[in-house]
């Protein structure tokens, strides 16, 4: 039986994720896409799929979802509301992303690696992390839960990024730097 799948967030990132989910894994053999969840929109959304408000979707039933949101704190808040309801959060790695060492890279539930990104070796990526378009992550890096790397971010080796961190478009983080929880790094 196919599991229902939702994207939480119907904005631009939701539109991108919509395409990624069908390209990244054997989606249609596992899931059926039901639509978007977004409290700031309603009705028919992208590609004529519905946009639901949270109260309109019964997430206590077995389903899968990704947070198609860039805001780390919002992702964390929403996750805290749903984690006890049995929602599955798959890992989404676009086929145009490159992971150099699959055995040496850990990626936790709900994280997304977008096209053009390169992840090398001995890297740990937490839950619900966004690695946006064309990012690079060097050896021995750690990225905390709910963090978001915007397009073109370059992380050098031995970098530690805390939880709920926003790294702006095109930022470069040098070797050995530690960034604390909740930080915002400008573009």
mmCIF file of C-alpha atoms in Angstrom:
data_model
loop_
_atom_site.group_PDB
_atom_site.id
_atom_site.type_symbol
_atom_site.label_atom_id
_atom_site.label_comp_id
_atom_site.label_asym_id
_atom_site.label_seq_id
_atom_site.Cartn_x
_atom_site.Cartn_y
_atom_site.Cartn_z
ATOM 1 C CA UNK A 1 0.000 0.000 0.000
ATOM 2 C CA UNK A 2 1.349 3.399 -0.980
ATOM 3 C CA UNK A 3 1.942 5.925 1.786
ATOM 4 C CA UNK A 4 0.617 9.465 1.540
ATOM 5 C CA UNK A 5 3.330 12.087 1.062
ATOM 6 C CA UNK A 6 3.099 15.825 1.803
ATOM 7 C CA UNK A 7 5.412 18.783 1.415
ATOM 8 C CA UNK A 8 5.103 21.248 4.280
ATOM 9 C CA UNK A 9 5.539 24.605 2.586
ATOM 10 C CA UNK A 10 3.978 25.657 -0.721
ATOM 11 C CA UNK A 11 6.399 28.448 -1.623
ATOM 12 C CA UNK A 12 9.333 28.413 -4.029
ATOM 13 C CA UNK A 13 11.266 25.724 -2.164
ATOM 14 C CA UNK A 14 8.146 23.551 -2.130
ATOM 15 C CA UNK A 15 7.948 23.871 -5.900
ATOM 16 C CA UNK A 16 11.572 22.770 -6.209
ATOM 17 C CA UNK A 17 11.124 19.847 -3.814
ATOM 18 C CA UNK A 18 8.045 18.771 -5.788
ATOM 19 C CA UNK A 19 10.296 18.054 -8.761
ATOM 20 C CA UNK A 20 13.115 16.579 -6.667
ATOM 21 C CA UNK A 21 10.929 13.943 -5.003
ATOM 22 C CA UNK A 22 10.012 12.440 -8.358
ATOM 23 C CA UNK A 23 13.628 12.527 -9.559
ATOM 24 C CA UNK A 24 15.475 11.399 -6.451
ATOM 25 C CA UNK A 25 14.122 7.955 -5.654
ATOM 26 C CA UNK A 26 11.525 5.449 -6.775
ATOM 27 C CA UNK A 27 8.875 7.764 -5.373
ATOM 28 C CA UNK A 28 5.779 6.456 -7.148
ATOM 29 C CA UNK A 29 6.381 2.866 -6.005
ATOM 30 C CA UNK A 30 6.480 3.956 -2.342
ATOM 31 C CA UNK A 31 4.375 7.110 -2.017
ATOM 32 C CA UNK A 32 1.424 8.949 -3.454
ATOM 33 C CA UNK A 33 1.825 12.729 -3.442
ATOM 34 C CA UNK A 34 -1.232 14.267 -1.754
ATOM 35 C CA UNK A 35 -0.300 17.940 -1.823
ATOM 36 C CA UNK A 36 1.190 20.761 0.200
ATOM 37 C CA UNK A 37 0.556 21.839 3.780
ATOM 38 C CA UNK A 38 0.811 25.582 4.321
ATOM 39 C CA UNK A 39 -1.073 27.713 6.844
ATOM 40 C CA UNK A 40 -0.449 30.841 4.742
ATOM 41 C CA UNK A 41 -2.089 29.506 1.601
ATOM 42 C CA UNK A 42 -5.184 27.532 0.726
ATOM 43 C CA UNK A 43 -6.890 25.954 -2.246
ATOM 44 C CA UNK A 44 -5.118 24.676 -5.311
ATOM 45 C CA UNK A 45 -1.364 25.017 -5.419
ATOM 46 C CA UNK A 46 1.491 24.160 -7.697
ATOM 47 C CA UNK A 47 0.636 21.775 -10.559
ATOM 48 C CA UNK A 48 -3.003 21.668 -9.388
ATOM 49 C CA UNK A 49 -2.215 19.814 -6.162
ATOM 50 C CA UNK A 50 -4.156 20.985 -3.114
ATOM 51 C CA UNK A 51 -2.735 23.188 -0.397
ATOM 52 C CA UNK A 52 -4.034 22.143 3.007
ATOM 53 C CA UNK A 53 -3.954 23.940 6.312
ATOM 54 C CA UNK A 54 -2.468 21.845 9.146
ATOM 55 C CA UNK A 55 -5.834 21.057 10.717
ATOM 56 C CA UNK A 56 -7.101 19.641 7.411
ATOM 57 C CA UNK A 57 -4.556 16.804 7.314
ATOM 58 C CA UNK A 58 -4.647 13.866 9.718
ATOM 59 C CA UNK A 59 -0.959 13.320 10.379
ATOM 60 C CA UNK A 60 -1.662 10.652 12.972
ATOM 61 C CA UNK A 61 -2.053 8.185 10.099
ATOM 62 C CA UNK A 62 1.082 6.695 8.611
ATOM 63 C CA UNK A 63 2.378 9.230 6.088
ATOM 64 C CA UNK A 64 5.594 10.852 4.942
ATOM 65 C CA UNK A 65 6.510 14.510 4.804
ATOM 66 C CA UNK A 66 9.381 16.876 4.130
ATOM 67 C CA UNK A 67 9.630 20.431 5.391
ATOM 68 C CA UNK A 68 10.104 22.506 2.227
ATOM 69 C CA UNK A 69 11.088 25.543 4.274
ATOM 70 C CA UNK A 70 14.389 27.360 4.584
ATOM 71 C CA UNK A 71 13.733 28.896 8.028
ATOM 72 C CA UNK A 72 15.548 26.663 10.567
ATOM 73 C CA UNK A 73 13.552 27.781 13.613
ATOM 74 C CA UNK A 74 10.233 27.246 11.836
ATOM 75 C CA UNK A 75 11.295 23.741 10.748
ATOM 76 C CA UNK A 76 12.166 22.906 14.368
ATOM 77 C CA UNK A 77 8.881 24.276 15.709
ATOM 78 C CA UNK A 78 6.844 22.337 13.158
ATOM 79 C CA UNK A 79 8.815 19.161 13.792
ATOM 80 C CA UNK A 80 8.176 19.449 17.517
ATOM 81 C CA UNK A 81 4.444 19.571 16.748
ATOM 82 C CA UNK A 82 4.517 16.402 14.625
ATOM 83 C CA UNK A 83 7.255 14.127 15.932
ATOM 84 C CA UNK A 84 4.926 12.059 18.121
ATOM 85 C CA UNK A 85 2.379 11.444 15.384
ATOM 86 C CA UNK A 86 4.230 8.745 13.457
ATOM 87 C CA UNK A 87 5.205 10.869 10.469
ATOM 88 C CA UNK A 88 8.022 9.437 8.358
ATOM 89 C CA UNK A 89 10.689 11.881 7.167
ATOM 90 C CA UNK A 90 12.619 10.398 4.230
ATOM 91 C CA UNK A 91 16.084 11.528 3.195
ATOM 92 C CA UNK A 92 16.061 13.210 -0.206
ATOM 93 C CA UNK A 93 19.274 13.213 -2.244
ATOM 94 C CA UNK A 94 18.878 14.529 -5.759
ATOM 95 C CA UNK A 95 20.582 12.348 -8.408
ATOM 96 C CA UNK A 96 22.577 15.373 -9.599
ATOM 97 C CA UNK A 97 24.168 15.746 -6.154
ATOM 98 C CA UNK A 98 27.419 13.901 -5.490
ATOM 99 C CA UNK A 99 28.338 12.102 -2.323
ATOM 100 C CA UNK A 100 31.976 11.052 -2.674
ATOM 101 C CA UNK A 101 32.006 8.488 0.161
ATOM 102 C CA UNK A 102 28.587 6.970 0.945
ATOM 103 C CA UNK A 103 30.090 4.901 3.765
ATOM 104 C CA UNK A 104 31.682 7.939 5.378
ATOM 105 C CA UNK A 105 28.697 10.285 5.230
ATOM 106 C CA UNK A 106 25.774 10.161 7.665
ATOM 107 C CA UNK A 107 22.593 11.973 6.680
ATOM 108 C CA UNK A 108 19.688 11.964 9.144
ATOM 109 C CA UNK A 109 15.947 11.808 8.508
ATOM 110 C CA UNK A 110 14.218 14.646 6.694
ATOM 111 C CA UNK A 111 17.385 16.140 5.226
ATOM 112 C CA UNK A 112 17.565 17.236 1.598
ATOM 113 C CA UNK A 113 20.610 17.460 -0.679
ATOM 114 C CA UNK A 114 19.778 19.524 -3.780
ATOM 115 C CA UNK A 115 21.211 19.308 -7.313
ATOM 116 C CA UNK A 116 24.835 20.249 -7.867
ATOM 117 C CA UNK A 117 25.913 19.798 -4.256
ATOM 118 C CA UNK A 118 29.070 17.843 -3.422
ATOM 119 C CA UNK A 119 29.610 16.142 -0.066
ATOM 120 C CA UNK A 120 32.985 14.498 0.500
ATOM 121 C CA UNK A 121 33.895 12.196 3.395
ATOM 122 C CA UNK A 122 33.512 11.736 7.162
ATOM 123 C CA UNK A 123 30.580 14.142 7.344
ATOM 124 C CA UNK A 124 27.583 14.085 9.677
ATOM 125 C CA UNK A 125 24.425 15.922 8.609
ATOM 126 C CA UNK A 126 21.655 16.180 11.217
ATOM 127 C CA UNK A 127 17.881 15.916 10.905
ATOM 128 C CA UNK A 128 15.906 18.185 8.558
ATOM 129 C CA UNK A 129 18.977 19.914 7.145
ATOM 130 C CA UNK A 130 18.700 21.700 3.802
ATOM 131 C CA UNK A 131 21.787 21.528 1.580
ATOM 132 C CA UNK A 132 20.579 23.810 -1.199
ATOM 133 C CA UNK A 133 21.753 24.065 -4.821
ATOM 134 C CA UNK A 134 25.491 23.832 -5.575
ATOM 135 C CA UNK A 135 26.825 23.619 -2.026
ATOM 136 C CA UNK A 136 30.090 21.891 -1.143
ATOM 137 C CA UNK A 137 30.879 20.291 2.190
ATOM 138 C CA UNK A 138 34.462 19.288 2.975
ATOM 139 C CA UNK A 139 35.824 16.438 5.039
ATOM 140 C CA UNK A 140 35.020 15.953 8.734
ATOM 141 C CA UNK A 141 32.263 18.568 8.797
ATOM 142 C CA UNK A 142 29.293 18.416 11.172
ATOM 143 C CA UNK A 143 25.985 20.158 10.462
ATOM 144 C CA UNK A 144 23.393 20.309 13.242
ATOM 145 C CA UNK A 145 19.678 19.549 13.090
ATOM 146 C CA UNK A 146 17.314 21.915 11.216
ATOM 147 C CA UNK A 147 20.130 24.004 9.729
ATOM 148 C CA UNK A 148 19.817 25.424 6.208
ATOM 149 C CA UNK A 149 22.614 26.089 3.730
ATOM 150 C CA UNK A 150 21.364 28.372 0.971
ATOM 151 C CA UNK A 151 22.579 28.068 -2.651
ATOM 152 C CA UNK A 152 26.306 28.125 -3.305
ATOM 153 C CA UNK A 153 27.516 27.728 0.288
ATOM 154 C CA UNK A 154 31.018 26.264 0.620
ATOM 155 C CA UNK A 155 31.985 24.550 3.852
ATOM 156 C CA UNK A 156 35.664 23.675 4.272
ATOM 157 C CA UNK A 157 36.994 20.697 6.210
ATOM 158 C CA UNK A 158 36.592 20.201 9.958
ATOM 159 C CA UNK A 159 33.794 22.754 10.277
ATOM 160 C CA UNK A 160 31.113 22.360 12.933
ATOM 161 C CA UNK A 161 27.761 24.052 12.407
ATOM 162 C CA UNK A 162 25.284 23.963 15.283
ATOM 163 C CA UNK A 163 21.554 23.332 15.188
ATOM 164 C CA UNK A 164 19.040 25.754 13.631
ATOM 165 C CA UNK A 165 21.731 27.694 11.767
ATOM 166 C CA UNK A 166 20.992 29.679 8.593
ATOM 167 C CA UNK A 167 23.946 30.078 6.227
ATOM 168 C CA UNK A 168 23.245 32.664 3.519
ATOM 169 C CA UNK A 169 23.719 32.302 -0.222
ATOM 170 C CA UNK A 170 27.343 32.059 -1.339
ATOM 171 C CA UNK A 171 28.857 32.091 2.151
ATOM 172 C CA UNK A 172 32.256 30.426 2.606
ATOM 173 C CA UNK A 173 33.133 28.843 5.932
ATOM 174 C CA UNK A 174 36.876 28.312 6.442
ATOM 175 C CA UNK A 175 38.585 25.212 7.871
ATOM 176 C CA UNK A 176 38.111 24.457 11.531
ATOM 177 C CA UNK A 177 35.436 27.088 12.232
ATOM 178 C CA UNK A 178 32.662 26.337 14.746
ATOM 179 C CA UNK A 179 29.319 28.092 14.372
ATOM 180 C CA UNK A 180 26.996 28.019 17.398
ATOM 181 C CA UNK A 181 23.338 27.009 17.566
ATOM 182 C CA UNK A 182 20.844 29.480 16.093
ATOM 183 C CA UNK A 183 23.437 31.602 14.284
ATOM 184 C CA UNK A 184 22.696 33.431 11.045
ATOM 185 C CA UNK A 185 25.574 33.765 8.568
ATOM 186 C CA UNK A 186 24.984 36.453 5.953
ATOM 187 C CA UNK A 187 25.165 35.945 2.213
#
